[in-house]
């Protein structure tokens, strides 16, 4: 009937998100998106606009699903920034190991292809990375380390997260990825302890 959607928009968006996640923006053709969603080009355009608009909605969808999980993990251990980072990496690694979704990370995949994206989409990817940085930085703030150290550790944690996604797409095993995450957490713990020591003893 005219004016009524004959498909589940949320389900179609999830399927489109998986295509972008698996193939990347450049290789996610309209034919592939249509096949995954079961929609013709006319229905795709009618429901989501052009490819760039659909991609933007998929980025929002991805962020709403996994960003909420990251935020919960990082906020679940107030006063214990190292445990918060461990919990964050647990969420990341569990997503990577989930056979129900593509390997890697849609944001990491998109960041690697940022030069091929329209400026609006590229800015959206940068914004999502900045949001991840803010979440990690807030969790690390529960320490006596100086701001510069916390900023550097934040960049380090986000960089390791993106590296885990890239390594997973190259076939790196779950055991190896978890080893990388453990070493990253040890680095965070050692850095915070070393930076906090002078403050504890009252040294300048």
mmCIF file of C-alpha atoms in Angstrom:
data_model
loop_
_atom_site.group_PDB
_atom_site.id
_atom_site.type_symbol
_atom_site.label_atom_id
_atom_site.label_comp_id
_atom_site.label_asym_id
_atom_site.label_seq_id
_atom_site.Cartn_x
_atom_site.Cartn_y
_atom_site.Cartn_z
ATOM 1 C CA UNK A 1 0.000 0.000 0.000
ATOM 2 C CA UNK A 2 1.194 3.530 -0.735
ATOM 3 C CA UNK A 3 2.929 5.193 2.202
ATOM 4 C CA UNK A 4 3.616 1.966 4.048
ATOM 5 C CA UNK A 5 7.024 0.343 4.363
ATOM 6 C CA UNK A 6 6.945 -3.274 3.259
ATOM 7 C CA UNK A 7 10.184 -4.133 5.051
ATOM 8 C CA UNK A 8 11.844 -3.789 8.446
ATOM 9 C CA UNK A 9 14.056 -0.703 8.214
ATOM 10 C CA UNK A 10 16.101 -1.652 11.291
ATOM 11 C CA UNK A 11 16.803 -5.124 9.923
ATOM 12 C CA UNK A 12 17.749 -3.685 6.521
ATOM 13 C CA UNK A 13 20.077 -1.214 8.196
ATOM 14 C CA UNK A 14 21.773 -4.013 10.140
ATOM 15 C CA UNK A 15 22.338 -5.965 6.931
ATOM 16 C CA UNK A 16 23.720 -2.923 5.156
ATOM 17 C CA UNK A 17 26.010 -2.242 8.106
ATOM 18 C CA UNK A 18 27.461 -5.746 7.758
ATOM 19 C CA UNK A 19 28.193 -5.167 4.085
ATOM 20 C CA UNK A 20 30.102 -1.960 4.818
ATOM 21 C CA UNK A 21 31.813 -3.684 7.751
ATOM 22 C CA UNK A 22 32.921 -6.649 5.669
ATOM 23 C CA UNK A 23 33.767 -4.927 2.380
ATOM 24 C CA UNK A 24 34.540 -1.371 3.314
ATOM 25 C CA UNK A 25 32.793 1.639 1.854
ATOM 26 C CA UNK A 26 34.451 1.594 -1.567
ATOM 27 C CA UNK A 27 33.661 -2.067 -2.278
ATOM 28 C CA UNK A 28 30.146 -2.017 -0.856
ATOM 29 C CA UNK A 29 28.328 -1.737 -4.181
ATOM 30 C CA UNK A 30 24.659 -0.906 -4.449
ATOM 31 C CA UNK A 31 24.121 -4.390 -5.848
ATOM 32 C CA UNK A 32 25.753 -5.937 -2.762
ATOM 33 C CA UNK A 33 23.746 -3.681 -0.448
ATOM 34 C CA UNK A 34 20.550 -4.527 -2.298
ATOM 35 C CA UNK A 35 21.258 -8.245 -2.176
ATOM 36 C CA UNK A 36 21.969 -8.136 1.563
ATOM 37 C CA UNK A 37 18.906 -6.070 2.427
ATOM 38 C CA UNK A 38 16.565 -7.560 -0.151
ATOM 39 C CA UNK A 39 15.819 -4.072 -1.462
ATOM 40 C CA UNK A 40 16.042 -2.683 -4.962
ATOM 41 C CA UNK A 41 17.843 0.571 -5.613
ATOM 42 C CA UNK A 42 14.622 2.522 -5.566
ATOM 43 C CA UNK A 43 13.687 1.181 -2.144
ATOM 44 C CA UNK A 44 17.216 1.754 -0.816
ATOM 45 C CA UNK A 45 17.181 5.362 -1.957
ATOM 46 C CA UNK A 46 13.636 5.849 -0.721
ATOM 47 C CA UNK A 47 14.394 4.506 2.751
ATOM 48 C CA UNK A 48 17.937 5.785 3.325
ATOM 49 C CA UNK A 49 18.849 8.314 0.665
ATOM 50 C CA UNK A 50 22.063 7.840 -1.301
ATOM 51 C CA UNK A 51 24.971 5.519 -0.478
ATOM 52 C CA UNK A 52 26.729 8.159 1.626
ATOM 53 C CA UNK A 53 23.612 8.732 3.723
ATOM 54 C CA UNK A 54 23.124 4.984 4.200
ATOM 55 C CA UNK A 55 26.752 4.620 5.253
ATOM 56 C CA UNK A 56 26.324 7.409 7.791
ATOM 57 C CA UNK A 57 23.280 5.688 9.267
ATOM 58 C CA UNK A 58 25.264 2.434 9.466
ATOM 59 C CA UNK A 59 28.076 4.180 11.340
ATOM 60 C CA UNK A 60 25.499 5.555 13.785
ATOM 61 C CA UNK A 61 23.985 2.094 14.164
ATOM 62 C CA UNK A 62 27.382 0.504 14.813
ATOM 63 C CA UNK A 63 28.257 3.181 17.343
ATOM 64 C CA UNK A 64 24.953 2.808 19.178
ATOM 65 C CA UNK A 65 25.473 -0.945 19.548
ATOM 66 C CA UNK A 66 29.139 -1.165 20.468
ATOM 67 C CA UNK A 67 29.716 2.312 21.832
ATOM 68 C CA UNK A 68 27.220 1.613 24.598
ATOM 69 C CA UNK A 69 29.083 -1.603 25.455
ATOM 70 C CA UNK A 70 32.421 0.246 25.559
ATOM 71 C CA UNK A 71 30.986 2.948 27.767
ATOM 72 C CA UNK A 72 29.506 0.435 30.212
ATOM 73 C CA UNK A 73 32.800 -1.461 30.419
ATOM 74 C CA UNK A 74 34.898 1.655 30.975
ATOM 75 C CA UNK A 75 32.498 3.031 33.598
ATOM 76 C CA UNK A 76 32.044 -0.260 35.465
ATOM 77 C CA UNK A 77 35.225 0.055 37.545
ATOM 78 C CA UNK A 78 35.366 3.526 39.103
ATOM 79 C CA UNK A 79 38.682 4.179 40.810
ATOM 80 C CA UNK A 80 40.383 1.320 38.945
ATOM 81 C CA UNK A 81 41.460 2.597 35.516
ATOM 82 C CA UNK A 82 43.510 -0.511 34.695
ATOM 83 C CA UNK A 83 40.537 -2.802 35.275
ATOM 84 C CA UNK A 84 38.398 -0.437 33.211
ATOM 85 C CA UNK A 85 40.819 -0.733 30.280
ATOM 86 C CA UNK A 86 40.861 -4.523 30.690
ATOM 87 C CA UNK A 87 37.063 -4.567 30.540
ATOM 88 C CA UNK A 88 37.140 -2.347 27.450
ATOM 89 C CA UNK A 89 39.484 -4.739 25.650
ATOM 90 C CA UNK A 90 37.302 -7.671 26.725
ATOM 91 C CA UNK A 91 34.367 -6.106 24.875
ATOM 92 C CA UNK A 92 36.545 -5.470 21.825
ATOM 93 C CA UNK A 93 37.925 -9.013 21.751
ATOM 94 C CA UNK A 94 34.531 -10.610 22.324
ATOM 95 C CA UNK A 95 33.152 -8.655 19.360
ATOM 96 C CA UNK A 96 36.082 -9.745 17.203
ATOM 97 C CA UNK A 97 35.565 -13.381 18.225
ATOM 98 C CA UNK A 98 31.806 -13.276 17.602
ATOM 99 C CA UNK A 99 31.123 -15.500 14.553
ATOM 100 C CA UNK A 100 27.794 -13.762 13.981
ATOM 101 C CA UNK A 101 29.425 -10.505 12.822
ATOM 102 C CA UNK A 102 32.209 -9.646 10.358
ATOM 103 C CA UNK A 103 35.798 -9.684 11.555
ATOM 104 C CA UNK A 104 37.402 -6.438 12.587
ATOM 105 C CA UNK A 105 35.727 -3.107 13.286
ATOM 106 C CA UNK A 106 33.588 -0.912 11.044
ATOM 107 C CA UNK A 107 35.185 2.258 12.402
ATOM 108 C CA UNK A 108 38.742 0.959 11.936
ATOM 109 C CA UNK A 109 37.818 -0.242 8.449
ATOM 110 C CA UNK A 110 36.340 3.146 7.620
ATOM 111 C CA UNK A 111 39.245 5.104 9.104
ATOM 112 C CA UNK A 112 41.654 3.166 6.887
ATOM 113 C CA UNK A 113 39.592 4.214 3.858
ATOM 114 C CA UNK A 114 39.000 7.790 4.961
ATOM 115 C CA UNK A 115 40.585 9.239 1.823
ATOM 116 C CA UNK A 116 37.891 7.550 -0.274
ATOM 117 C CA UNK A 117 35.009 8.836 1.854
ATOM 118 C CA UNK A 118 32.963 11.940 1.340
ATOM 119 C CA UNK A 119 33.983 14.684 3.768
ATOM 120 C CA UNK A 120 30.783 14.306 5.805
ATOM 121 C CA UNK A 121 31.373 10.585 6.305
ATOM 122 C CA UNK A 122 35.069 11.104 6.999
ATOM 123 C CA UNK A 123 34.241 13.694 9.646
ATOM 124 C CA UNK A 124 31.743 11.276 11.177
ATOM 125 C CA UNK A 125 34.428 8.585 11.450
ATOM 126 C CA UNK A 126 36.812 11.060 13.087
ATOM 127 C CA UNK A 127 34.066 12.053 15.481
ATOM 128 C CA UNK A 128 33.476 8.439 16.507
ATOM 129 C CA UNK A 129 37.206 7.974 17.141
ATOM 130 C CA UNK A 130 37.207 11.160 19.212
ATOM 131 C CA UNK A 131 34.246 9.837 21.189
ATOM 132 C CA UNK A 132 36.192 6.652 21.914
ATOM 133 C CA UNK A 133 39.139 8.757 23.069
ATOM 134 C CA UNK A 134 36.920 10.750 25.438
ATOM 135 C CA UNK A 135 35.490 7.582 26.965
ATOM 136 C CA UNK A 136 38.913 6.064 27.546
ATOM 137 C CA UNK A 137 40.306 9.354 28.874
ATOM 138 C CA UNK A 138 37.454 9.630 31.384
ATOM 139 C CA UNK A 139 38.181 6.121 32.680
ATOM 140 C CA UNK A 140 41.895 6.856 33.047
ATOM 141 C CA UNK A 141 41.173 10.061 34.944
ATOM 142 C CA UNK A 142 40.644 8.002 38.120
ATOM 143 C CA UNK A 143 44.367 8.101 38.821
ATOM 144 C CA UNK A 144 46.965 10.542 40.123
ATOM 145 C CA UNK A 145 48.887 10.642 36.852
ATOM 146 C CA UNK A 146 49.417 14.008 35.171
ATOM 147 C CA UNK A 147 47.276 15.110 32.251
ATOM 148 C CA UNK A 148 49.996 14.622 29.659
ATOM 149 C CA UNK A 149 50.526 11.013 30.704
ATOM 150 C CA UNK A 150 46.796 10.346 30.650
ATOM 151 C CA UNK A 151 46.481 11.882 27.183
ATOM 152 C CA UNK A 152 49.349 9.720 25.904
ATOM 153 C CA UNK A 153 47.877 6.573 27.460
ATOM 154 C CA UNK A 154 44.503 7.375 25.934
ATOM 155 C CA UNK A 155 46.063 7.585 22.477
ATOM 156 C CA UNK A 156 47.919 4.335 23.163
ATOM 157 C CA UNK A 157 44.769 2.431 24.223
ATOM 158 C CA UNK A 158 42.783 3.672 21.231
ATOM 159 C CA UNK A 159 45.674 2.785 18.916
ATOM 160 C CA UNK A 160 45.877 -0.742 20.337
ATOM 161 C CA UNK A 161 42.127 -1.123 19.891
ATOM 162 C CA UNK A 162 42.356 -0.164 16.223
ATOM 163 C CA UNK A 163 45.369 -2.453 15.774
ATOM 164 C CA UNK A 164 43.458 -5.410 17.200
ATOM 165 C CA UNK A 165 40.783 -4.894 14.555
ATOM 166 C CA UNK A 166 43.332 -4.725 11.740
ATOM 167 C CA UNK A 167 45.236 -7.787 13.002
ATOM 168 C CA UNK A 168 42.022 -9.784 13.284
ATOM 169 C CA UNK A 169 41.221 -9.133 9.631
ATOM 170 C CA UNK A 170 44.678 -10.451 8.762
ATOM 171 C CA UNK A 171 43.881 -13.749 10.500
ATOM 172 C CA UNK A 172 45.674 -13.229 13.813
ATOM 173 C CA UNK A 173 44.426 -15.772 16.351
ATOM 174 C CA UNK A 174 42.277 -14.912 19.357
ATOM 175 C CA UNK A 175 45.078 -16.047 21.680
ATOM 176 C CA UNK A 176 47.545 -13.683 20.039
ATOM 177 C CA UNK A 177 45.088 -10.786 20.126
ATOM 178 C CA UNK A 178 44.426 -11.358 23.817
ATOM 179 C CA UNK A 179 48.176 -11.429 24.438
ATOM 180 C CA UNK A 180 48.465 -8.008 22.805
ATOM 181 C CA UNK A 181 45.636 -6.701 24.987
ATOM 182 C CA UNK A 182 47.266 -8.090 28.152
ATOM 183 C CA UNK A 183 50.561 -6.424 27.323
ATOM 184 C CA UNK A 184 48.720 -3.178 26.655
ATOM 185 C CA UNK A 185 47.029 -3.358 30.052
ATOM 186 C CA UNK A 186 50.390 -4.061 31.702
ATOM 187 C CA UNK A 187 51.811 -0.989 29.977
ATOM 188 C CA UNK A 188 48.935 1.120 31.252
ATOM 189 C CA UNK A 189 49.345 -0.230 34.799
ATOM 190 C CA UNK A 190 53.115 0.251 34.834
ATOM 191 C CA UNK A 191 52.877 3.767 33.417
ATOM 192 C CA UNK A 192 50.235 4.845 35.922
ATOM 193 C CA UNK A 193 52.185 3.345 38.809
ATOM 194 C CA UNK A 194 55.438 4.970 37.729
ATOM 195 C CA UNK A 195 53.815 8.349 37.205
ATOM 196 C CA UNK A 196 51.913 8.209 40.491
ATOM 197 C CA UNK A 197 54.953 7.237 42.613
ATOM 198 C CA UNK A 198 56.439 10.749 42.992
ATOM 199 C CA UNK A 199 53.057 12.114 44.075
ATOM 200 C CA UNK A 200 52.632 9.358 46.643
ATOM 201 C CA UNK A 201 55.980 10.126 48.228
ATOM 202 C CA UNK A 202 55.528 13.875 47.995
ATOM 203 C CA UNK A 203 58.393 14.370 45.549
ATOM 204 C CA UNK A 204 58.342 17.168 43.035
#
